[in-house]
Coordinates of C-alpha atoms in Angstrom, one line a residue:
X228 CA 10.9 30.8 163.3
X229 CA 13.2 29.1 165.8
X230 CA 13.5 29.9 169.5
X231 CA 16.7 31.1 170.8
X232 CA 19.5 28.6 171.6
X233 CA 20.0 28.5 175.3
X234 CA 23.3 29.3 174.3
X235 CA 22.5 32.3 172.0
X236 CA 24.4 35.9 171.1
X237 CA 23.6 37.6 174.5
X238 CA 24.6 34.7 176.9
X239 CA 27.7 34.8 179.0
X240 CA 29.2 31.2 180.1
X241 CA 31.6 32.4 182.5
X242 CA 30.0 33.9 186.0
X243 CA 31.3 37.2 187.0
X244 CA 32.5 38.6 183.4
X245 CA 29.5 40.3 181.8
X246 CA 30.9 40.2 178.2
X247 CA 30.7 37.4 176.6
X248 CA 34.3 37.9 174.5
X249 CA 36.2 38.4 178.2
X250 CA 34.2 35.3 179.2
X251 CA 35.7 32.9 176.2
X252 CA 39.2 33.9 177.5
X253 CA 41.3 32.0 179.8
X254 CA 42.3 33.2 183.3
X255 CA 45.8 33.8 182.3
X256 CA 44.9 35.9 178.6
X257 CA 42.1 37.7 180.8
X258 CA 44.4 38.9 183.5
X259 CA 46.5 40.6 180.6
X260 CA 43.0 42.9 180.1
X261 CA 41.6 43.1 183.5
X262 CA 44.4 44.6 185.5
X263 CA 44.0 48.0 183.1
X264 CA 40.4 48.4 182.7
X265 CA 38.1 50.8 184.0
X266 CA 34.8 50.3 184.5
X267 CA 32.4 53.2 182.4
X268 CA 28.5 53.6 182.3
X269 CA 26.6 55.4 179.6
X270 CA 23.4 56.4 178.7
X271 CA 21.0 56.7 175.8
X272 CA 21.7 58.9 172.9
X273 CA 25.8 59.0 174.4
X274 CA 28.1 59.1 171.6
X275 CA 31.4 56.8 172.0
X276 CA 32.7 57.5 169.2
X277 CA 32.5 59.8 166.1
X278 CA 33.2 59.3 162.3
X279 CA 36.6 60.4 161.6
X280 CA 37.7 60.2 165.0
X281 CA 40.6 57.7 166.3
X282 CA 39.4 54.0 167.7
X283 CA 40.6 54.4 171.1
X284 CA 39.8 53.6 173.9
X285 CA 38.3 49.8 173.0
X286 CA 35.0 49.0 175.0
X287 CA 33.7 45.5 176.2
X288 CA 30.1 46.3 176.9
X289 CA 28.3 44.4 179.7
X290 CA 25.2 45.5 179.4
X291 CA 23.1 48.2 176.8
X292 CA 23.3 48.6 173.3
X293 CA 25.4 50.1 170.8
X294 CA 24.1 51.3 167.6
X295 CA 27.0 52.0 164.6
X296 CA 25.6 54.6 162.8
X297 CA 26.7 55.6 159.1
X298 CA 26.0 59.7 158.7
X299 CA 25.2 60.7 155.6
X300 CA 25.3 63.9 153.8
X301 CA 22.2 65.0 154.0
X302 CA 22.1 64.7 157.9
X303 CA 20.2 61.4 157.6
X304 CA 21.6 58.4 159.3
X305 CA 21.2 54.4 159.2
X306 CA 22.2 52.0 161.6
X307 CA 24.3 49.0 160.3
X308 CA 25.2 46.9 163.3
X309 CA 24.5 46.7 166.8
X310 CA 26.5 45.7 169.6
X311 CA 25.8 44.6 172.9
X312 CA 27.6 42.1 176.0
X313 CA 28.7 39.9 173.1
X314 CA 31.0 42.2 171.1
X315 CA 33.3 45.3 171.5
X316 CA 33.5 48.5 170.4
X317 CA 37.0 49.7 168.7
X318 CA 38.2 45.9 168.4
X319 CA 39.4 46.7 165.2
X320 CA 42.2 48.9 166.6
X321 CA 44.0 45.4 167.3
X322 CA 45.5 46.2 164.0
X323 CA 46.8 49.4 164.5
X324 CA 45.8 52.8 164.6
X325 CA 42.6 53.8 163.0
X326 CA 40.4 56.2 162.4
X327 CA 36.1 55.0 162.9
X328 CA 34.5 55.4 159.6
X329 CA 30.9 55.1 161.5
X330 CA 29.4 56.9 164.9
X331 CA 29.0 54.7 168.1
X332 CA 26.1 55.8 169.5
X333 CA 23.9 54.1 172.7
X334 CA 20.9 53.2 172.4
X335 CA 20.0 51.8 175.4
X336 CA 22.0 52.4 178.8
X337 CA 24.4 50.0 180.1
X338 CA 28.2 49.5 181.1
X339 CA 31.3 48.6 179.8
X340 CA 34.9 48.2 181.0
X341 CA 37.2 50.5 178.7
X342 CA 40.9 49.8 178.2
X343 CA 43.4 52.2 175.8
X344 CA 43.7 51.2 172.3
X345 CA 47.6 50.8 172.8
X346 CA 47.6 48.3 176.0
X347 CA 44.6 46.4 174.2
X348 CA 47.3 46.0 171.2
X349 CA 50.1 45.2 173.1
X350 CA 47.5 42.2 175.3
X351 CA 46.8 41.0 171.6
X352 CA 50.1 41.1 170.4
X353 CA 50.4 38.5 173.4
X354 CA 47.7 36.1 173.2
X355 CA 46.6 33.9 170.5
X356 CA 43.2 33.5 172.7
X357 CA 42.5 37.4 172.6
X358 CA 43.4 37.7 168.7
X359 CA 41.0 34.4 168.2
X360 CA 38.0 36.3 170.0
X361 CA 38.9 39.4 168.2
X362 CA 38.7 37.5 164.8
X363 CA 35.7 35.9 165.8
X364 CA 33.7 39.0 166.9
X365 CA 35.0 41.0 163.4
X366 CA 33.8 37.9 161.1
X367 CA 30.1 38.5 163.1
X368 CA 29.9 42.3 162.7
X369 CA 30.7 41.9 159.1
X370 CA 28.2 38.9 158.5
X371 CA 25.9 41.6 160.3
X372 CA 26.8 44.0 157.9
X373 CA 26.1 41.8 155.2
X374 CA 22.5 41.2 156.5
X375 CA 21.5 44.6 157.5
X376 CA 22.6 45.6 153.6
X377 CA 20.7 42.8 152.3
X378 CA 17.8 43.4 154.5
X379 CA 17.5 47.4 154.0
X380 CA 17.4 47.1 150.2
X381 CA 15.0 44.6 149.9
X382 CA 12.5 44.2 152.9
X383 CA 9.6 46.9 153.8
X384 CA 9.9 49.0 156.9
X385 CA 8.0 47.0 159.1
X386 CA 9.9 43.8 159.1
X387 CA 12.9 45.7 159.4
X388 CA 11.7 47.5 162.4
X389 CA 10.4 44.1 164.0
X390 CA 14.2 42.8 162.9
X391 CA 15.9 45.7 165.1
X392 CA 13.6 45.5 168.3
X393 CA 14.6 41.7 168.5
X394 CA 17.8 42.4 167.9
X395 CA 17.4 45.2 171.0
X396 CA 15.2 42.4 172.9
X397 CA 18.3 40.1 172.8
X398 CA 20.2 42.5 174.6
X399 CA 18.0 44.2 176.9
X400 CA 16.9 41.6 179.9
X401 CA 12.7 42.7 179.7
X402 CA 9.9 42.8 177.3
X403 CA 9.7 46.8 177.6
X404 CA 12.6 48.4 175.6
X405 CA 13.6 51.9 176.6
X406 CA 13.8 52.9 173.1
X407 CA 11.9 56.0 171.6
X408 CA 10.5 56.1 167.9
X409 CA 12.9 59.1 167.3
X410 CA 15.6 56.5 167.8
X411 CA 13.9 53.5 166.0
X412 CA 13.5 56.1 163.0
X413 CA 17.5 57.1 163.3
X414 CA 17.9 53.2 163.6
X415 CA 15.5 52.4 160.0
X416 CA 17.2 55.6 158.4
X417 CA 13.0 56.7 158.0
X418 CA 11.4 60.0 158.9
X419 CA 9.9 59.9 162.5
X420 CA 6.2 59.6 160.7
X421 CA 7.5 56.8 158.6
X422 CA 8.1 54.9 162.3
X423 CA 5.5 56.1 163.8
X424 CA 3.1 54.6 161.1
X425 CA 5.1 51.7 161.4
X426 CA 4.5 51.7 165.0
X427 CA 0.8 51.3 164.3
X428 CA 1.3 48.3 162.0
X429 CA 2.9 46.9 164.6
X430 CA 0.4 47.2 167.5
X431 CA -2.1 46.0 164.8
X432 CA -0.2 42.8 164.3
X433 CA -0.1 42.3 168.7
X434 CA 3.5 42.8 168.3
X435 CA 3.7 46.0 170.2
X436 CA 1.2 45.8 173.2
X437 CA 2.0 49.9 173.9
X438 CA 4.3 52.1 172.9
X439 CA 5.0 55.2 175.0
X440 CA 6.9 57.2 177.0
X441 CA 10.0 56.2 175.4
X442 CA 9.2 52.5 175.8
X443 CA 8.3 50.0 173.7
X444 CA 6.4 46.9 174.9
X445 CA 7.4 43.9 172.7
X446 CA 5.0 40.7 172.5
X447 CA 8.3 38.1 171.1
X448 CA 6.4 35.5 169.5
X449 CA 4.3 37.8 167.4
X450 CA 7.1 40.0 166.5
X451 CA 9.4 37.0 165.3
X452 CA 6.4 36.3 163.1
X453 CA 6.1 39.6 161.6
X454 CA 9.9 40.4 160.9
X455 CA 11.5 39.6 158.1
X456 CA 13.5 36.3 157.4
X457 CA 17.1 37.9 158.0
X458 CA 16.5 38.2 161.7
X459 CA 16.4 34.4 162.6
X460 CA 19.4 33.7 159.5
X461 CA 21.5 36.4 160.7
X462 CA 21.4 34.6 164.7
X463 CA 21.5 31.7 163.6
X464 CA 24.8 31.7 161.9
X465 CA 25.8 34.5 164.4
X466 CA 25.2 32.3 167.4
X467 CA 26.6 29.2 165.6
X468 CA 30.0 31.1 165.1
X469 CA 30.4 32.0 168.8
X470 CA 29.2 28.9 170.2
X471 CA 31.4 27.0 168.2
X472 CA 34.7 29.1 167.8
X473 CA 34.5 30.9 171.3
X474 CA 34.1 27.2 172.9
X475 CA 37.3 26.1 171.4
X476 CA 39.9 25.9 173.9
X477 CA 43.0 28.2 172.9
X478 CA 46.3 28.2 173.6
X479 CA 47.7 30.7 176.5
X480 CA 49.7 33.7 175.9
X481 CA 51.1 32.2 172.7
X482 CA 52.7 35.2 170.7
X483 CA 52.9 36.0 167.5
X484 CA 56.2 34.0 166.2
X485 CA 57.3 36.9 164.1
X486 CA 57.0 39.4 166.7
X487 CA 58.7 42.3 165.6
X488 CA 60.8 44.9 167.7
X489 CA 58.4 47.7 167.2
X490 CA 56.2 45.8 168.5
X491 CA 57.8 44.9 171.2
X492 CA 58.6 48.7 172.0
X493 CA 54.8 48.9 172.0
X494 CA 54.7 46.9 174.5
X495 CA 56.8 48.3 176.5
X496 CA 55.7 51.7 175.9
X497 CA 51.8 50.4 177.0
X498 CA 53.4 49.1 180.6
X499 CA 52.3 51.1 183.3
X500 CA 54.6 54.4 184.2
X501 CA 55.3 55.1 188.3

């Protein structure tokens, strides 16, 4: 298995922006975003957002990670993406109102800057540079999607559960993740016996040095050898698409050419009120 690129998933190219989408945008398609942020922090187990309810506000984490979680009937839940200072959370309500048809839940601590779905719509409406970023970051959860299906129906539980702590590793800056089992075992959509067993293999193998107190020591070599092959597939083409589409220059503040009235009332209704 390949190491990372220098430039992989979790690196930000621009100094001062923590989020790697906010870093791919010019000055002037930023400064639509920045002036009505607000900075947020969360911690583990916090859930952003719940099935059924509406995508607002949108997130741009800059550090943590964000687990989507699909809850099914039965009270059992699977994890089918995860999110860190490369993505968003809410992106999708660039398009319109919508309602999340997956939890948002953190898995590891971290910070974002929040803005309201309507002014995030209104900035996109704007800028062809945001809408190319937002494209971009949709076409990689949905190639993770595609993975994480692909994976869970055919690959045992241990090389998925080496698959999700790189995937945490990326996004947390040490070789101890503050993750517990109980959370690997919501993440694997296993009973906590099923991880914990897994756990073991795992230590076995010298991927896991130790594993307590609600952190888990990762060895990265040996745990890119004992996951399965969708890991290194999944980055590569992940960090391919952002290295490639994000470093393309785009145009500033170019609107949409058909630019309708209602949205322009949007607009208007999203500017700030004395």
């Amino acid at each position: 298995m390949t190491a990372r690129s220098p430039e992989s998933i979790a690196t930000v190219h621009r100094a001062g922006v923590g989020n790697r989408l906010l870093a791919a945008l010019p000055p002037a398609d930023l400064g639509l975003l920045t002036p009505h942020f607000q900075k947020v922090s969360f911690e583990p187990d916090t859930v952003l957002v719940r099935s059924g309810d509406e995508l607002d506000p949108v997130f741009f984490p800059h550090s943590g990670a964000i687990a989507f979680m699909l809850d099914m009937p039965d009270g059992q839940t699977v994890a089918t993406t995860l999110i860190g200072r490369e993505g968003a959370l809410a992106s999708f309500s660039a398009l319109g109102p919508s309602l999340s048809s997956v939890t948002a839940v953190a898995r590891v601590a971290g910070t974002a800057s929040q803005i309201s779905a309507a002014r995030f719509r209104a900035a996109y409406a704007r800028s062809e540079a945001i809408r190319n970023v937002v494209q971009v970051h949709v076409r990689a959860l949905l190639l993770q999607l595609q993975h994480v299906a692909a994976c869970n129906a055919l690959h045992l539980v241990d090389g998925r559960m080496a698959r999700w702590l790189l995937q945490l590793h990326d996004r947390v800056p040490s070789d101890l993740l503050p993750v517990t089992q109980e959370a690997l075992a919501q993440l694997l959509g296993v009973r906590r016996t099923t991880a914990a067993l897994t756990m073991s293999k795992l230590r076995a193998a010298g991927a896991v040095p130790s594993d307590r107190r609600g952190f888990v020591e990762i060895d990265r070599a040996r745990l890119e050898r004992v996951a399965c092959d969708c890991y290194a597939l999944m980055q590569d083409k992940i960090d391919r698409m952002y290295c490639q589409e994000l470093a393309a220059p785009q145009p500033a503040l170019a609107p949409f050419p058909e630019t309708t009235a209602a949205v322009k009332a949007q607009m208007r209704s999203a500017a700030p009120r004395q």
